[in-house]
PDB file of C-alpha atoms in Angstrom:
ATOM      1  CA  UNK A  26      20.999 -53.065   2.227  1.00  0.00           C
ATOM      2  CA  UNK A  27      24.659 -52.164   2.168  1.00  0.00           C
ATOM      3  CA  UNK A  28      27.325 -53.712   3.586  1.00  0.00           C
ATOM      4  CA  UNK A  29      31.173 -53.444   3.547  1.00  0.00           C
ATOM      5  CA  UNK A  30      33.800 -54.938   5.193  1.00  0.00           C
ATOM      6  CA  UNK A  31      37.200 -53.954   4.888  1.00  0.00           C
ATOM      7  CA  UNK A  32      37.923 -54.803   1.681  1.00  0.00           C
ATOM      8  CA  UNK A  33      33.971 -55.472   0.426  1.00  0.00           C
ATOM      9  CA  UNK A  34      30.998 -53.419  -0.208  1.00  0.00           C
ATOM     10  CA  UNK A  35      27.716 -55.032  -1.756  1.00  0.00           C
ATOM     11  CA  UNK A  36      24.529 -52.695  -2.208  1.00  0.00           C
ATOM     12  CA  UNK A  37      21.392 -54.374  -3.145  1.00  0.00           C
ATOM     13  CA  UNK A  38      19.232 -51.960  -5.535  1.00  0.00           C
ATOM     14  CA  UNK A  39      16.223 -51.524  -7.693  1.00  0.00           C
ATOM     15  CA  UNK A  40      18.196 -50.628 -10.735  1.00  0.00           C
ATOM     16  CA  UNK A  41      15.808 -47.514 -11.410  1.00  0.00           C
ATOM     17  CA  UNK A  42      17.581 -43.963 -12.726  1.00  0.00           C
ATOM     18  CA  UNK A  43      17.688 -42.593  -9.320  1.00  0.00           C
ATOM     19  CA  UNK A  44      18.995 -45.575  -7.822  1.00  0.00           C
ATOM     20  CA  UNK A  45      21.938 -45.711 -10.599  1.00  0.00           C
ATOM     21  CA  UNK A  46      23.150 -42.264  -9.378  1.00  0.00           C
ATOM     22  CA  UNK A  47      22.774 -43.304  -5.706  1.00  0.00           C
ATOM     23  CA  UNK A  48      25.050 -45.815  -6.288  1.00  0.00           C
ATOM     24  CA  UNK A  49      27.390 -44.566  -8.327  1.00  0.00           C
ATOM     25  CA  UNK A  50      27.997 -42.531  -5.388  1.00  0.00           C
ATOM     26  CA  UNK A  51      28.324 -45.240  -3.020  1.00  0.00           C
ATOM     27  CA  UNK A  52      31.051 -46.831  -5.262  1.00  0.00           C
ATOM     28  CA  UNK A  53      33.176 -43.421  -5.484  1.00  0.00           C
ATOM     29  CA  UNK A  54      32.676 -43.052  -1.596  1.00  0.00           C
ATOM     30  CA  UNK A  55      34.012 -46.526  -0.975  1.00  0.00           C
ATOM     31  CA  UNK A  56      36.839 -45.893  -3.731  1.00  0.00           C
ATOM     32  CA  UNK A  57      38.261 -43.104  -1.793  1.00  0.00           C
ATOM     33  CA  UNK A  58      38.197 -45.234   1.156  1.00  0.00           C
ATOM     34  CA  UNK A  59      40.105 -47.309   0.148  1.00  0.00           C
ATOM     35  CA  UNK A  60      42.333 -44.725  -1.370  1.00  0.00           C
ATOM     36  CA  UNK A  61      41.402 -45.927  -4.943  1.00  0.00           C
ATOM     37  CA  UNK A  62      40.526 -42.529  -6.239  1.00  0.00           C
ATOM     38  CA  UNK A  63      42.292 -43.102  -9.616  1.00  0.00           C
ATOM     39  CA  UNK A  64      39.465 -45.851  -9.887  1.00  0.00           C
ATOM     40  CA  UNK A  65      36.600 -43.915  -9.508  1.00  0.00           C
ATOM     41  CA  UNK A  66      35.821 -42.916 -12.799  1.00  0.00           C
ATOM     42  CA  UNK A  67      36.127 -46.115 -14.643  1.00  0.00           C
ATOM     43  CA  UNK A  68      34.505 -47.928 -12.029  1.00  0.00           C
ATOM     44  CA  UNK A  69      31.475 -45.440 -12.002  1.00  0.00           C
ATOM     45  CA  UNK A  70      31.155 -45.119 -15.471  1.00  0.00           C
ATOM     46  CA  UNK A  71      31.225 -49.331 -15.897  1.00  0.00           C
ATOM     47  CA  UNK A  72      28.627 -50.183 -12.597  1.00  0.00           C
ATOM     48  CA  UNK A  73      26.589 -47.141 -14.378  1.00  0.00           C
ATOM     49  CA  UNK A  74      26.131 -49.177 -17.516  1.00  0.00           C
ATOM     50  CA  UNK A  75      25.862 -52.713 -16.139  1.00  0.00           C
ATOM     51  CA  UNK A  76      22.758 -50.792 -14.048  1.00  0.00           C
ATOM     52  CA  UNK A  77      21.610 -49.270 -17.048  1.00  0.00           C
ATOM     53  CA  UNK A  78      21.018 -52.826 -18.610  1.00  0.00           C
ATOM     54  CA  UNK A  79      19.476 -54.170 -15.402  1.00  0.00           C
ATOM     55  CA  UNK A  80      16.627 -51.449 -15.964  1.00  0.00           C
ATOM     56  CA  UNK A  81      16.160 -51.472 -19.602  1.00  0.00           C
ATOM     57  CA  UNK A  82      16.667 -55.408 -20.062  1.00  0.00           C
ATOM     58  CA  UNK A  83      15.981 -57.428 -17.107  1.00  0.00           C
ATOM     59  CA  UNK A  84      13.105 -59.487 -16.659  1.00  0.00           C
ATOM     60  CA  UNK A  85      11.037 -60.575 -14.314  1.00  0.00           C
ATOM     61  CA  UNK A  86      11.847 -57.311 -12.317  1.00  0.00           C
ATOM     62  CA  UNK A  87      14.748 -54.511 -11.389  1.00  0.00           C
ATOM     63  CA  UNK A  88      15.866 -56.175  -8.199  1.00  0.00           C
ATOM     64  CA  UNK A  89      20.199 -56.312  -8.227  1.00  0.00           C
ATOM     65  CA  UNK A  90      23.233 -56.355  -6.489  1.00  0.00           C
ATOM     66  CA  UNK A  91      25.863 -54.930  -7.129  1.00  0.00           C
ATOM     67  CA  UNK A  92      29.390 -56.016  -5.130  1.00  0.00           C
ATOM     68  CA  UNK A  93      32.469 -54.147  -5.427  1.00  0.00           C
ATOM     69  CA  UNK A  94      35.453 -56.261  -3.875  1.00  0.00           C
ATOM     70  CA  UNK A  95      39.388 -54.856  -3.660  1.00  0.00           C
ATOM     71  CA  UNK A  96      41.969 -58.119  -4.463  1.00  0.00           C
ATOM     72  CA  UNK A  97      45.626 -58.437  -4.260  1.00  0.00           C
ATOM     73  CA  UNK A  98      46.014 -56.624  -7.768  1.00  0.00           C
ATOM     74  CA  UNK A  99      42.894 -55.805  -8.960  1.00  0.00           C
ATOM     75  CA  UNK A 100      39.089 -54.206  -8.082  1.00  0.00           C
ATOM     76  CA  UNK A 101      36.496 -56.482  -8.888  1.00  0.00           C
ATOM     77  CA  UNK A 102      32.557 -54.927  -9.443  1.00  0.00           C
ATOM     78  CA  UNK A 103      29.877 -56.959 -10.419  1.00  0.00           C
ATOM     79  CA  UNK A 104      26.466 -56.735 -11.067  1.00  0.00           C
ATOM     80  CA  UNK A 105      23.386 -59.508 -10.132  1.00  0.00           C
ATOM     81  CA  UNK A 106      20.464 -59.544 -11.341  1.00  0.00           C
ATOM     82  CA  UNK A 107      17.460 -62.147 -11.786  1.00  0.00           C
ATOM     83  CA  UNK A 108      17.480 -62.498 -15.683  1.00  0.00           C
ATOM     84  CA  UNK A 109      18.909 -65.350 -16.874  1.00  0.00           C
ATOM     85  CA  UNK A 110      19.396 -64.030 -20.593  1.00  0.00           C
ATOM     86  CA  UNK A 111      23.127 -63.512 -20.977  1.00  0.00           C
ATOM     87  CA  UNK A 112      23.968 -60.180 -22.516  1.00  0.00           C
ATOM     88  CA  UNK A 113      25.829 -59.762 -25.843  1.00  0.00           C
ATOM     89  CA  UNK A 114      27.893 -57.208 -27.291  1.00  0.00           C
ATOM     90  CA  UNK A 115      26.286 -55.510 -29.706  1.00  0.00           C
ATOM     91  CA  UNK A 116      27.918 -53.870 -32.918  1.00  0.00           C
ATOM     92  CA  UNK A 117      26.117 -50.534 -32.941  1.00  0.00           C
ATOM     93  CA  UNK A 118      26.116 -48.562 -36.326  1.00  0.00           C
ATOM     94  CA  UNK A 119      27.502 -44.708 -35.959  1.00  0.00           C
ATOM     95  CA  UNK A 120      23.886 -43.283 -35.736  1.00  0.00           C
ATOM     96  CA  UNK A 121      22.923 -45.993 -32.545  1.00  0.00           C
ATOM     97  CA  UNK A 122      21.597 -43.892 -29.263  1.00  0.00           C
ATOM     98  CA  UNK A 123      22.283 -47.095 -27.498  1.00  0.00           C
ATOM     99  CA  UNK A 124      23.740 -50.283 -27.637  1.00  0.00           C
ATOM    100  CA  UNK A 125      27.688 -49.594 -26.666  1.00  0.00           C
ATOM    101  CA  UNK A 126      27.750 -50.133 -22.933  1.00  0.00           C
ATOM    102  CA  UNK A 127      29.419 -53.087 -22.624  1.00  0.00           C
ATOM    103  CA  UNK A 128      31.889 -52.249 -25.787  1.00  0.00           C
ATOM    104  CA  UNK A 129      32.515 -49.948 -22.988  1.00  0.00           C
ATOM    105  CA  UNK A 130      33.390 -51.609 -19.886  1.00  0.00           C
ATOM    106  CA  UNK A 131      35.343 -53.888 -22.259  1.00  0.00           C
ATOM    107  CA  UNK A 132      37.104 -51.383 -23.414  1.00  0.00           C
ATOM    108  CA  UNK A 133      37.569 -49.260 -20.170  1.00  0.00           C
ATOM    109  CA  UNK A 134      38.375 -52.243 -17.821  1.00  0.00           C
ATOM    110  CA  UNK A 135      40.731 -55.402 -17.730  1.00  0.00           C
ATOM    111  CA  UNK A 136      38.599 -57.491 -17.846  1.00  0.00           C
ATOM    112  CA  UNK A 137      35.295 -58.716 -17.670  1.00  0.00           C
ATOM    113  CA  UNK A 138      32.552 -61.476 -18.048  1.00  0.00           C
ATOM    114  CA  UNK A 139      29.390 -62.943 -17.603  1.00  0.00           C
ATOM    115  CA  UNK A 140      28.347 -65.928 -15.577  1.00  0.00           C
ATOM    116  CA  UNK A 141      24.974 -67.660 -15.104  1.00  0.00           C
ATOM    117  CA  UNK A 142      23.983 -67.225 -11.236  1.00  0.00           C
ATOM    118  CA  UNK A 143      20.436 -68.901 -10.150  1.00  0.00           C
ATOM    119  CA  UNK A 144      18.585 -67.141 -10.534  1.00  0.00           C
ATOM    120  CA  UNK A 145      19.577 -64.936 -13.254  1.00  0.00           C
ATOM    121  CA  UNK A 146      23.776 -63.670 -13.893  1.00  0.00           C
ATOM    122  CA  UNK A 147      26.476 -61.718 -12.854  1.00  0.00           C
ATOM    123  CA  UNK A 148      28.158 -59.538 -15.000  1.00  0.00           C
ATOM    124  CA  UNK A 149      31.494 -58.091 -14.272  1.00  0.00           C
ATOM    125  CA  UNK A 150      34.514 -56.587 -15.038  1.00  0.00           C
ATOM    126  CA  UNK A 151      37.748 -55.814 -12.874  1.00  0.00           C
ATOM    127  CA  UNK A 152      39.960 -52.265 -13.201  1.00  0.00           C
ATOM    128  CA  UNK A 153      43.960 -52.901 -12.211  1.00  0.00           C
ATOM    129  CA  UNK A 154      44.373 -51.600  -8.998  1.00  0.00           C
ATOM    130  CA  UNK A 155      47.126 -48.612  -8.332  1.00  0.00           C
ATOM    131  CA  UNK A 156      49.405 -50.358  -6.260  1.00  0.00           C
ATOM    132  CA  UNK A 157      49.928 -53.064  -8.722  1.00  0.00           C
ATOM    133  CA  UNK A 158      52.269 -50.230 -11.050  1.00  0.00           C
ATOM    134  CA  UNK A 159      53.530 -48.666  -7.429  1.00  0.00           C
ATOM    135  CA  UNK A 160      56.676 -50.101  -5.845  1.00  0.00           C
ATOM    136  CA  UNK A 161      55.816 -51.613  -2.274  1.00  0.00           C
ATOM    137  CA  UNK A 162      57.519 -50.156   0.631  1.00  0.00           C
ATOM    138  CA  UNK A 163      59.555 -53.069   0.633  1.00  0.00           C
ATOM    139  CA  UNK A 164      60.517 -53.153  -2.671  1.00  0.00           C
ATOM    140  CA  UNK A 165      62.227 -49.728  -1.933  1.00  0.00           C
ATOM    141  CA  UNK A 166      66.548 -49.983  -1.388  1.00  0.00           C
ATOM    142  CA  UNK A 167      68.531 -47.489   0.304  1.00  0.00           C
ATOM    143  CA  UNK A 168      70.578 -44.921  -1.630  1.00  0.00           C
ATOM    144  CA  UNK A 169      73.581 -44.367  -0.366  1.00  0.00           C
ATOM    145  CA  UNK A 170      75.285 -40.742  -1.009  1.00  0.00           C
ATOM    146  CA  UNK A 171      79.024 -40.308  -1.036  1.00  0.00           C
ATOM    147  CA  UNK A 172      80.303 -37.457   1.114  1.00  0.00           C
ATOM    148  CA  UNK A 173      82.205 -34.578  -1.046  1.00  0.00           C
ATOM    149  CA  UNK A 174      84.511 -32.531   0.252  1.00  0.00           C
ATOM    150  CA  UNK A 175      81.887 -29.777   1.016  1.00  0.00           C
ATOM    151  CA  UNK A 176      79.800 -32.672   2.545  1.00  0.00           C
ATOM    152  CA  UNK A 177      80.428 -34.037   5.875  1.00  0.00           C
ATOM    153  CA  UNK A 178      81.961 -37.410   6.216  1.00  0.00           C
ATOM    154  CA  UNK A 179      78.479 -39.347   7.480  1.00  0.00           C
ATOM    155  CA  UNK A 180      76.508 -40.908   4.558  1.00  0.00           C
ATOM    156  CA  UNK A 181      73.117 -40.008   3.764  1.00  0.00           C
ATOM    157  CA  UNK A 182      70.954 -42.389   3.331  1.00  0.00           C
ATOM    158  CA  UNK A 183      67.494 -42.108   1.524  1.00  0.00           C
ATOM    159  CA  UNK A 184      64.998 -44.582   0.025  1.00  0.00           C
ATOM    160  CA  UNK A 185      64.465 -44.015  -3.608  1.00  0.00           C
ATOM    161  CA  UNK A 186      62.578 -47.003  -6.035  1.00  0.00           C
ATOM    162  CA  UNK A 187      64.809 -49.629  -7.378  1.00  0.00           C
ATOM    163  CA  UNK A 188      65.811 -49.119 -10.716  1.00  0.00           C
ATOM    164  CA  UNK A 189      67.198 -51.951 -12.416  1.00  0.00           C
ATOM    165  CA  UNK A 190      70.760 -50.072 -14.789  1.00  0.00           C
ATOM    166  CA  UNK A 191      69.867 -50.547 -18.511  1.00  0.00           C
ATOM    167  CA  UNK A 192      72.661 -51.210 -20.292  1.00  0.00           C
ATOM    168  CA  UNK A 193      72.109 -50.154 -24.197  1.00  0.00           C
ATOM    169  CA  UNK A 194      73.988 -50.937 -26.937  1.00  0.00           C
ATOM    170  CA  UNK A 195      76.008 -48.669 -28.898  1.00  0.00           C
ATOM    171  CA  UNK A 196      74.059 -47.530 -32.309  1.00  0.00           C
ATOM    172  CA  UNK A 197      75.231 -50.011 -35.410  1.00  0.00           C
ATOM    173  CA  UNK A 198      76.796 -46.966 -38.084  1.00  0.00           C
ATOM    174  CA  UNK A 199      74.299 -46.189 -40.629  1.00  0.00           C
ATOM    175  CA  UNK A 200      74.524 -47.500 -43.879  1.00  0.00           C
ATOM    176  CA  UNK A 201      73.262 -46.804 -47.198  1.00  0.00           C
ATOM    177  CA  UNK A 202      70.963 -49.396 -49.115  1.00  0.00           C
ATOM    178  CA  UNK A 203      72.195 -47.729 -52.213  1.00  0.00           C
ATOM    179  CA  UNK A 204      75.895 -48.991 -53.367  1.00  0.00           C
ATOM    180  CA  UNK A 205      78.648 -46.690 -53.681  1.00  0.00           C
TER     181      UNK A 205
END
């Protein structure tokens, strides 16, 4: 079952290998909906390991959900399943083939988290979303241009993102330690 609202998409899932990819998908398609593209790969590669878990470590059976929600600042994905064993972050030696996804998502995202959910949890983690480091339209002042003498005597006026004047300090002189 999927579903999505504007600003919500939740897929329900046997968290199987060919499911994973299927859903990977899903996420991407709904990023560039919502014109999150810069998202996409973090939030594939963190849903792909939260799945992965769900099929090698959950118990009684596969069945998950997995919600991906756009907030003010941030995208939010997380991942339900009917375990109630709470993961942990394992400290995998150099020579581990496993045992580093969710070093991962905590690495890759903002944050994340676990929370028990009857039945079973929800892990998740959220990715910052572009926006929040893009000025808003309104957040944009005009720039006024002064008219030369080649220019004609209208002003031009074109928005540009505020910049705030730094003022910097003039260097100290640099001195020696040594005396002399």
């Amino acid at each position: 079952m999927i579903s999505h609202p504007s600003r919500h998409c939740t897929v329900e899932l046997q968290a199987l290998p060919s499911r994973i990819g299927q859903v990977r998908r899903i996420v991407s398609a709904q990023l560039r909906y919502w014109h999150m593209d810069v998202l996409i790969d973090r939030a594939s590669l963190g849903v792909t390991e939260l799945l992965s878990n769900v099929h090698r470590h959950a118990q009684p059976d596969k069945t998950c959900t997995v919600e991906i929600e756009l907030l003010l600042d941030r995208l939010k994905v997380s991942v339900h399943d009917h375990d109630p064993r709470l993961p942990v972050v394992a400290d995998a030696g150099p020579l581990a083939t496993c045992g580093r996804g969710l070093a991962m998502v905590a690495a890759m995202s903002e944050s994340w988290g676990v929370l028990p959910d009857d039945p079973g949890k929800v892990v998740w983690f959220t990715l910052p979303a572009p926006s929040a480091a893009e000025p808003a339209a309104w957040e944009r002042r005009p720039y006024l241009t002064a008219a030369g003498p080649d220019r004609p005597r209208f002003t031009e006026v074109a928005l540009v993102d505020h910049v705030a004047e730094v003022h910097r300090p003039e260097p100290a002189p640099a001195r020696s330690a040594v005396p002399g």
